[in-house]
Coordinates of N, CA and C in Angstrom, one line a residue:
M1 N 121.0 81.4 114.9 CA 120.3 81.5 113.7 C 119.7 80.4 113.1
N2 N 120.8 79.1 112.7 CA 119.9 78.2 112.6 C 118.3 77.8 112.6
R3 N 118.4 78.2 114.2 CA 117.3 77.1 114.5 C 116.1 78.4 114.4
K4 N 116.3 79.6 114.6 CA 115.2 80.1 114.0 C 114.6 80.6 112.6
K5 N 115.7 79.9 111.8 CA 115.5 79.5 109.6 C 114.7 77.8 110.3
H6 N 114.7 77.1 111.0 CA 114.3 75.8 110.8 C 112.6 75.7 111.4
I7 N 112.4 77.2 112.7 CA 111.2 77.0 112.4 C 110.5 77.9 111.6
Y8 N 111.2 79.4 111.2 CA 110.6 79.5 109.8 C 109.6 78.8 109.0
F9 N 111.1 77.9 108.0 CA 110.7 76.6 107.1 C 109.6 76.0 108.0
G10 N 109.8 75.7 108.7 CA 108.5 74.6 109.6 C 106.8 75.7 109.0
I11 N 107.4 76.8 109.9 CA 105.8 76.7 110.2 C 105.5 77.6 108.3
L12 N 106.3 77.6 108.0 CA 106.0 77.8 106.0 C 105.8 76.9 105.3
F13 N 106.3 75.6 105.5 CA 105.9 74.2 105.4 C 104.5 74.2 105.5
A14 N 104.3 74.5 107.0 CA 102.6 73.9 107.7 C 102.0 74.7 106.7
L15 N 102.2 75.7 106.6 CA 100.9 76.6 106.0 C 100.7 76.3 104.5
I16 N 101.4 76.3 103.9 CA 101.7 75.7 102.4 C 100.4 73.8 102.2
V17 N 101.4 73.6 103.2 CA 100.7 72.0 103.6 C 98.7 71.9 103.9
T18 N 98.8 72.9 104.4 CA 97.3 73.3 104.9 C 96.2 74.3 104.0
C19 N 97.4 74.5 102.7 CA 96.4 75.2 101.8 C 96.3 74.2 101.0
F20 N 96.6 73.3 100.5 CA 96.9 72.3 99.7 C 95.6 71.1 100.1
V21 N 96.2 71.3 101.6 CA 94.6 69.8 102.3 C 93.7 70.3 102.4
T22 N 93.1 71.8 102.7 CA 92.3 72.2 102.7 C 91.3 73.1 101.7
S23 N 91.9 73.6 100.6 CA 91.6 74.1 99.7 C 90.8 73.1 98.4
P24 N 91.0 71.1 98.6 CA 89.4 70.1 98.5 C 88.2 70.7 98.8
I25 N 88.5 70.9 100.3 CA 87.2 70.1 101.4 C 86.6 71.9 100.9
L26 N 87.4 73.0 100.7 CA 86.3 74.2 100.8 C 85.6 74.1 99.6
E27 N 86.2 73.5 98.1 CA 85.7 73.4 97.2 C 84.1 72.2 97.1
V28 N 85.0 71.5 97.8 CA 83.5 70.4 98.2 C 82.7 71.1 99.2
R29 N 82.8 71.7 99.8 CA 81.7 72.4 100.8 C 81.3 73.7 99.9
A30 N 81.5 73.9 99.3 CA 80.6 75.5 98.1 C 80.5 74.7 97.1
A31 N 80.4 73.8 96.8 CA 79.4 72.9 95.7 C 78.7 72.1 96.5
A32 N 78.5 71.7 97.7 CA 77.3 71.4 98.6 C 76.6 72.4 98.9
S33 N 77.1 73.4 99.6 CA 76.3 74.5 99.5 C 75.8 75.0 98.3
K34 N 76.1 75.5 97.0 CA 75.5 75.8 96.1 C 74.1 74.3 95.4
K35 N 74.3 73.2 96.2 CA 73.7 72.0 96.0 C 72.1 72.5 96.9
D36 N 72.8 72.6 97.8 CA 71.8 72.8 98.9 C 70.9 74.1 98.7
I37 N 71.2 74.9 98.0 CA 70.5 76.1 97.4 C 69.8 76.0 96.5
E38 N 70.2 74.9 96.0 CA 69.1 75.0 94.6 C 68.1 73.9 95.0
I39 N 68.1 72.7 96.0 CA 67.1 72.5 96.5 C 66.5 73.5 97.7
L40 N 66.8 74.1 98.3 CA 66.1 74.8 98.9 C 65.0 75.6 97.8
D41 N 65.6 76.5 96.6 CA 65.2 76.7 95.7 C 63.8 76.2 95.2
R42 N 63.9 75.2 94.6 CA 63.2 74.2 94.2 C 61.8 73.8 95.3
S43 N 62.5 73.5 96.8 CA 61.0 73.3 98.0 C 60.0 74.7 97.6
A44 N 61.6 75.6 97.9 CA 60.5 77.3 97.4 C 58.9 77.1 97.0
K45 N 59.7 77.1 95.6 CA 58.6 77.0 94.6 C 57.5 75.7 94.4
A46 N 58.0 74.5 94.9 CA 57.0 74.0 95.6 C 56.2 74.1 96.3
F47 N 56.3 74.5 97.3 CA 55.5 75.3 98.3 C 54.7 76.4 97.4
S48 N 55.4 77.5 97.4 CA 54.3 78.3 95.9 C 53.3 77.9 95.2
S49 N 53.0 77.2 94.7 CA 52.5 76.2 93.4 C 51.9 75.4 94.1
V50 N 51.9 74.9 95.5 CA 50.8 74.3 96.2 C 49.6 75.9 96.8
V51 N 50.3 76.5 97.5 CA 49.5 77.6 97.9 C 48.5 78.6 96.5
K52 N 49.4 78.5 95.2 CA 48.5 79.1 94.6 C 47.4 78.2 93.8
D53 N 47.7 76.7 94.0 CA 46.8 75.6 93.4 C 45.5 75.9 94.2
V54 N 45.5 76.0 96.0 CA 44.3 75.8 97.1 C 44.0 77.4 97.1
K55 N 44.5 78.2 96.5 CA 44.1 79.9 97.4 C 42.8 79.9 97.3
P56 N 42.3 80.0 96.0 CA 41.0 79.8 95.8 C 40.0 79.3 96.2
A57 N 40.2 78.2 97.6 CA 39.0 77.3 98.2 C 39.0 78.1 99.1
V58 N 40.4 78.9 99.7 CA 40.3 79.4 101.3 C 39.7 80.6 101.0
V59 N 38.9 80.8 102.3 CA 38.0 81.6 102.9 C 38.3 82.9 104.4
H60 N 37.4 83.7 103.8 CA 37.0 84.4 104.9 C 36.5 84.7 105.8
I61 N 36.0 84.2 107.3 CA 34.6 83.9 107.7 C 34.6 85.1 108.9
S62 N 33.9 86.2 108.9 CA 33.3 87.1 109.5 C 32.3 86.7 110.3
V63 N 32.5 87.1 111.5 CA 30.7 86.5 112.4 C 30.3 87.6 113.6
E64 N 29.2 87.1 113.2 CA 28.0 89.1 114.4 C 28.0 87.7 115.5
S65 N 27.6 88.4 116.6 CA 26.7 87.8 118.2 C 27.3 88.8 119.0
T66 N 25.6 88.5 120.2 CA 25.3 89.1 121.2 C 25.9 89.0 122.4
A67 N 26.8 89.7 122.8 CA 27.8 89.3 124.3 C 26.9 90.2 125.1
S68 N 26.5 89.8 126.5 CA 26.2 89.9 127.4 C 27.0 90.0 128.4
S69 N 26.9 91.1 129.2 CA 28.2 91.6 130.5 C 27.9 92.0 131.4
T70 N 28.0 91.7 132.5 CA 27.7 92.2 133.9 C 29.1 93.1 134.7
N71 N 28.7 93.6 135.2 CA 29.8 94.6 136.1 C 30.2 94.2 136.8
A72 N 30.8 92.9 137.5 CA 30.7 92.1 138.3 C 31.7 93.2 139.8
E73 N 32.5 93.8 139.2 CA 33.2 94.5 140.3 C 32.5 96.0 140.7
F74 N 32.1 96.3 139.4 CA 31.1 97.4 139.9 C 29.7 97.2 141.2
E75 N 29.3 96.2 140.4 CA 28.3 95.5 141.8 C 28.9 95.0 143.5
Q76 N 30.0 94.4 143.0 CA 30.1 94.0 144.6 C 31.2 95.3 145.3
F77 N 31.8 96.6 144.8 CA 31.6 97.8 145.1 C 30.8 98.3 145.7
F78 N 29.7 98.8 145.2 CA 28.2 98.4 145.7 C 27.4 98.0 146.5
N79 N 28.1 96.0 147.0 CA 27.5 95.7 147.8 C 27.8 95.6 148.9
H80 N 28.6 96.6 150.0 CA 29.3 96.2 150.8 C 28.2 96.9 152.2
P81 N 28.2 96.9 153.3 CA 27.3 96.9 154.0 C 27.7 99.1 154.8
F82 N 28.6 99.7 154.0 CA 28.6 100.6 154.2 C 27.1 101.6 153.2
F83 N 27.3 101.1 152.2 CA 26.7 101.9 151.0 C 25.0 101.3 151.1
E84 N 24.8 100.0 152.6 CA 23.8 99.4 152.8 C 23.1 100.5 154.2
R85 N 24.3 100.8 155.2 CA 24.1 101.5 156.1 C 23.5 103.3 155.9
F86 N 24.4 103.3 155.4 CA 24.4 104.6 154.4 C 22.9 105.5 154.0
F87 N 22.4 104.3 152.6 CA 21.2 104.3 151.9 C 20.0 103.7 152.2
G88 N 20.4 103.0 153.0 CA 19.4 102.1 153.5 C 19.0 100.6 152.9
P89 N 18.4 99.7 153.3 CA 17.9 98.2 153.1 C 18.1 98.3 151.7
D90 N 16.9 99.2 150.9 CA 17.0 99.2 149.5 C 17.6 100.0 148.5
F91 N 19.0 99.8 149.2 CA 19.3 100.5 147.9 C 20.1 99.5 146.6
Q92 N 20.0 100.1 145.8 CA 20.1 99.3 144.7 C 21.4 100.0 143.7
P93 N 23.0 98.5 143.8 CA 23.2 99.4 142.8 C 23.0 100.5 141.5
P94 N 23.5 101.6 141.0 CA 23.3 102.5 139.6 C 23.4 101.2 138.3
D95 N 22.9 101.4 137.8 CA 22.8 100.4 136.1 C 23.7 99.1 136.4
S96 N 22.6 98.1 137.3 CA 23.7 96.7 137.0 C 22.8 95.7 136.8
Q97 N 22.3 96.1 135.9 CA 21.6 95.2 134.8 C 22.3 94.6 134.1
P98 N 22.1 93.9 133.4 CA 23.5 93.3 132.2 C 23.4 94.3 130.5
R99 N 24.5 94.2 129.9 CA 24.5 94.9 129.5 C 25.1 94.0 128.0
K100 N 24.0 94.6 126.7 CA 24.4 93.5 125.3 C 25.4 94.6 125.1
R101 N 26.2 94.2 123.9 CA 27.2 94.5 123.0 C 27.2 93.8 121.7
Q102 N 27.4 94.5 120.8 CA 28.0 93.4 119.5 C 29.4 93.3 119.2
Q103 N 29.5 92.1 119.2 CA 30.6 91.4 119.0 C 30.6 90.8 117.7
R104 N 32.3 91.4 116.6 CA 32.4 91.1 115.8 C 33.6 90.3 115.5
G105 N 33.7 88.7 115.1 CA 35.0 87.9 114.7 C 35.5 87.9 113.2
A106 N 36.1 87.4 113.8 CA 37.0 86.9 112.0 C 37.8 85.5 111.8
G107 N 37.8 84.7 111.1 CA 38.8 83.7 111.0 C 38.9 83.0 109.4
S108 N 39.3 81.9 109.3 CA 39.5 81.5 108.1 C 38.5 79.5 107.8
G109 N 38.9 79.5 107.0 CA 38.4 78.3 106.5 C 38.2 77.4 104.8
F110 N 38.5 76.2 104.8 CA 38.7 76.4 103.3 C 37.3 75.8 102.9
I111 N 36.8 75.1 102.1 CA 35.6 74.7 101.0 C 36.6 73.0 100.9
I112 N 35.6 72.0 101.3 CA 36.1 70.8 101.1 C 34.9 70.0 100.2
N113 N 34.1 70.4 99.6 CA 33.4 69.9 98.8 C 32.4 70.8 97.9
T114 N 31.9 71.2 96.6 CA 31.4 71.2 95.7 C 29.7 71.9 96.3
D115 N 29.3 71.3 97.5 CA 27.8 71.6 98.2 C 28.1 72.6 99.2
G116 N 29.0 73.4 99.3 CA 29.9 74.4 100.1 C 29.9 74.1 101.5
H117 N 30.4 73.1 101.4 CA 30.6 72.3 103.2 C 32.0 73.4 103.5
I118 N 32.2 74.1 104.4 CA 33.9 74.9 105.0 C 33.8 74.3 106.5
L119 N 35.4 74.1 106.0 CA 35.9 73.8 107.4 C 36.9 74.8 107.9
T120 N 36.2 74.8 109.3 CA 36.9 75.7 110.5 C 36.8 75.6 111.8
N121 N 37.9 76.8 112.7 CA 38.1 75.9 113.9 C 36.6 76.9 114.1
N122 N 36.0 75.4 115.5 CA 34.8 76.2 116.6 C 35.0 77.3 117.0
H123 N 36.3 77.9 117.6 CA 36.5 79.3 118.4 C 36.4 80.4 117.1
V124 N 35.6 80.1 115.8 CA 35.9 81.5 115.2 C 34.3 81.4 115.3
V125 N 33.6 79.9 114.7 CA 32.3 80.5 115.0 C 31.7 80.2 116.5
E126 N 32.3 80.1 116.8 CA 30.9 79.8 118.5 C 30.4 80.8 119.0
N127 N 29.2 80.4 119.4 CA 28.4 81.3 120.0 C 27.6 82.7 118.5
A128 N 27.9 82.4 117.1 CA 27.7 83.7 116.3 C 26.6 83.4 116.1
E129 N 25.7 84.4 115.7 CA 24.5 84.8 115.4 C 24.4 85.1 113.8
K130 N 25.5 85.1 113.3 CA 25.4 85.7 111.6 C 27.0 84.7 111.3
I131 N 27.0 84.3 110.0 CA 28.0 84.1 110.1 C 28.1 84.6 108.6
T132 N 28.9 85.0 107.6 CA 29.2 85.6 106.5 C 30.5 85.0 106.1
V133 N 30.1 84.9 105.0 CA 31.9 84.1 104.3 C 31.8 85.1 103.4
T134 N 32.9 85.1 102.9 CA 34.3 86.2 101.2 C 34.5 84.9 101.1
L135 N 34.1 84.9 99.7 CA 35.1 83.1 98.6 C 36.2 84.9 98.1
S136 N 37.0 83.9 97.4 CA 38.2 84.7 96.6 C 37.9 85.4 95.3
D137 N 36.8 85.2 95.0 CA 36.1 86.5 94.1 C 35.9 87.8 94.9
N138 N 35.5 87.5 96.1 CA 35.3 88.5 96.8 C 33.6 88.7 97.1
Q139 N 33.1 87.5 96.6 CA 31.2 87.7 97.3 C 31.5 87.5 98.4
K140 N 30.4 87.9 98.7 CA 29.9 87.4 100.5 C 28.8 86.9 100.4
V141 N 28.7 86.0 101.2 CA 27.9 84.8 101.2 C 27.2 84.4 102.9
D142 N 26.5 84.4 103.1 CA 25.6 83.5 104.5 C 25.7 82.5 104.5
A143 N 26.0 82.0 105.6 CA 26.4 80.5 105.7 C 26.2 79.7 107.5
R144 N 25.5 79.1 107.5 CA 24.9 78.8 108.7 C 25.6 77.5 109.6
L145 N 25.5 76.7 110.2 CA 26.6 76.1 111.1 C 26.3 74.7 110.9
I146 N 26.7 73.5 110.5 CA 26.5 72.5 110.5 C 26.8 71.8 111.6
G147 N 27.8 72.0 111.9 CA 28.3 71.3 113.3 C 29.5 71.4 113.9
T148 N 30.0 71.6 114.7 CA 31.2 71.4 116.1 C 31.7 70.7 116.7
D149 N 33.0 70.4 117.4 CA 33.9 69.8 117.7 C 34.7 70.6 118.6
P150 N 34.4 71.3 119.6 CA 34.7 72.4 120.9 C 36.4 71.4 121.0
Q151 N 36.1 70.0 121.6 CA 37.5 69.9 122.0 C 39.0 69.7 120.8
S152 N 38.8 69.3 119.7 CA 39.6 69.7 119.0 C 39.5 70.9 117.8
D153 N 38.6 72.1 118.8 CA 38.7 72.8 117.7 C 38.2 73.0 116.6
V154 N 37.3 72.2 116.1 CA 37.0 71.9 114.9 C 35.6 72.2 114.2
A155 N 35.3 73.4 112.8 CA 33.7 72.8 113.3 C 33.5 73.2 111.1
L156 N 32.2 73.1 111.1 CA 32.0 72.4 109.8 C 30.4 74.1 109.4
I157 N 30.8 74.9 107.9 CA 29.8 75.2 107.8 C 29.2 75.3 106.6
K158 N 28.2 75.5 106.3 CA 27.8 75.7 104.6 C 27.4 76.7 104.6
I159 N 27.7 77.0 102.8 CA 26.6 77.8 101.9 C 26.7 77.4 101.1
D160 N 25.3 78.0 100.2 CA 24.7 78.0 99.4 C 24.8 78.5 98.4
V161 N 25.7 78.4 97.1 CA 25.6 79.5 96.1 C 25.2 78.3 94.8
T162 N 24.8 78.7 93.3 CA 24.9 78.1 92.9 C 26.1 78.0 91.5
D163 N 27.1 79.0 92.1 CA 28.1 78.7 91.1 C 29.1 77.5 91.6
A164 N 29.9 77.0 90.7 CA 31.0 76.1 90.6 C 31.8 76.6 92.0
L165 N 32.3 75.5 92.6 CA 33.0 76.1 93.6 C 34.5 75.8 93.8
P166 N 35.8 76.1 93.9 CA 37.0 75.6 94.2 C 37.1 75.1 95.6
T167 N 37.4 73.3 95.7 CA 37.3 72.8 96.7 C 39.3 72.1 96.9
I168 N 39.2 71.8 98.4 CA 40.3 71.5 98.7 C 40.5 70.4 99.1
P169 N 41.4 69.2 98.9 CA 40.4 67.3 99.1 C 41.1 67.2 100.5
L170 N 40.6 66.5 101.3 CA 41.1 66.9 102.4 C 42.0 65.3 102.4
G171 N 43.8 65.2 103.4 CA 44.1 64.2 103.6 C 44.1 63.3 104.1
D172 N 45.1 62.4 104.4 CA 44.8 61.2 105.1 C 45.6 61.4 106.3
S173 N 45.6 61.9 107.7 CA 46.8 62.3 108.4 C 47.2 60.9 109.0
E174 N 47.0 59.9 109.0 CA 47.3 58.3 109.2 C 48.5 57.9 108.1
A175 N 48.6 58.8 107.2 CA 49.7 58.9 106.2 C 50.7 59.7 106.5
L176 N 50.7 60.5 107.4 CA 51.8 61.5 107.6 C 52.8 60.8 108.7
E177 N 54.3 61.4 108.9 CA 54.9 60.7 109.3 C 55.6 62.5 110.2
V178 N 56.2 61.9 111.5 CA 56.6 63.3 112.2 C 57.9 63.6 111.0
G179 N 58.2 64.8 111.0 CA 59.0 65.6 110.5 C 58.6 65.8 108.9
E180 N 57.0 65.3 108.4 CA 56.9 66.0 106.9 C 57.0 67.7 107.0
W181 N 56.3 67.7 105.5 CA 56.4 69.6 105.8 C 54.9 70.0 105.4
V182 N 54.3 70.6 106.5 CA 53.3 70.6 106.3 C 53.2 73.0 106.0
I183 N 51.7 72.6 105.5 CA 51.4 74.5 105.1 C 49.9 75.3 105.8
A184 N 49.9 76.4 106.3 CA 49.3 76.7 106.9 C 48.3 78.0 106.1
I185 N 47.3 77.4 105.6 CA 46.9 78.3 104.4 C 45.7 78.9 105.1
G186 N 45.5 80.1 105.5 CA 44.2 81.3 105.9 C 43.8 82.9 105.1
N187 N 43.0 83.2 105.5 CA 42.3 84.6 104.9 C 41.4 85.2 106.2
P188 N 42.5 85.2 107.2 CA 41.4 86.1 108.4 C 41.2 87.5 108.6
F189 N 42.2 87.9 107.1 CA 41.8 89.6 106.8 C 40.6 89.6 105.9

């Protein structure tokens, strides 16, 4: 019996010591968690503030183009010797003329200066015949393409308006460091 008592007291002593030792650790961890949550809350408010500041300069871009398509598989199917033998050497596959269809696309960009220059992606405006920009006040304005760089997928378009335009200044990418936070803001809808 004595041995069992010693084991019970040993276990009880170990539990009491564990409670006293871990209690301050848990309090420190709870305090650290509270500080972390406060930091995250301030960060979220900072991001929200940045978005509110730049949102008026973010624009919706819609484009229209005419796409030409041929029915290559259809032509290949009818370009078989069987059809020439059956219908004769002058056989032409039905409706093998290229078809033209209206194509629409959308994307976003942002106004970089008060002259109406807008930075967007090349893939948004590539081959566009008509570019329309919708400003933050829902005003629709025709735009013209100024230049593109397909390799970096960047394009510059311009709108002509008499109203004052909100802008987003370009930053210095050389000043960025790995691990810094960035925000991507767009209006493709």
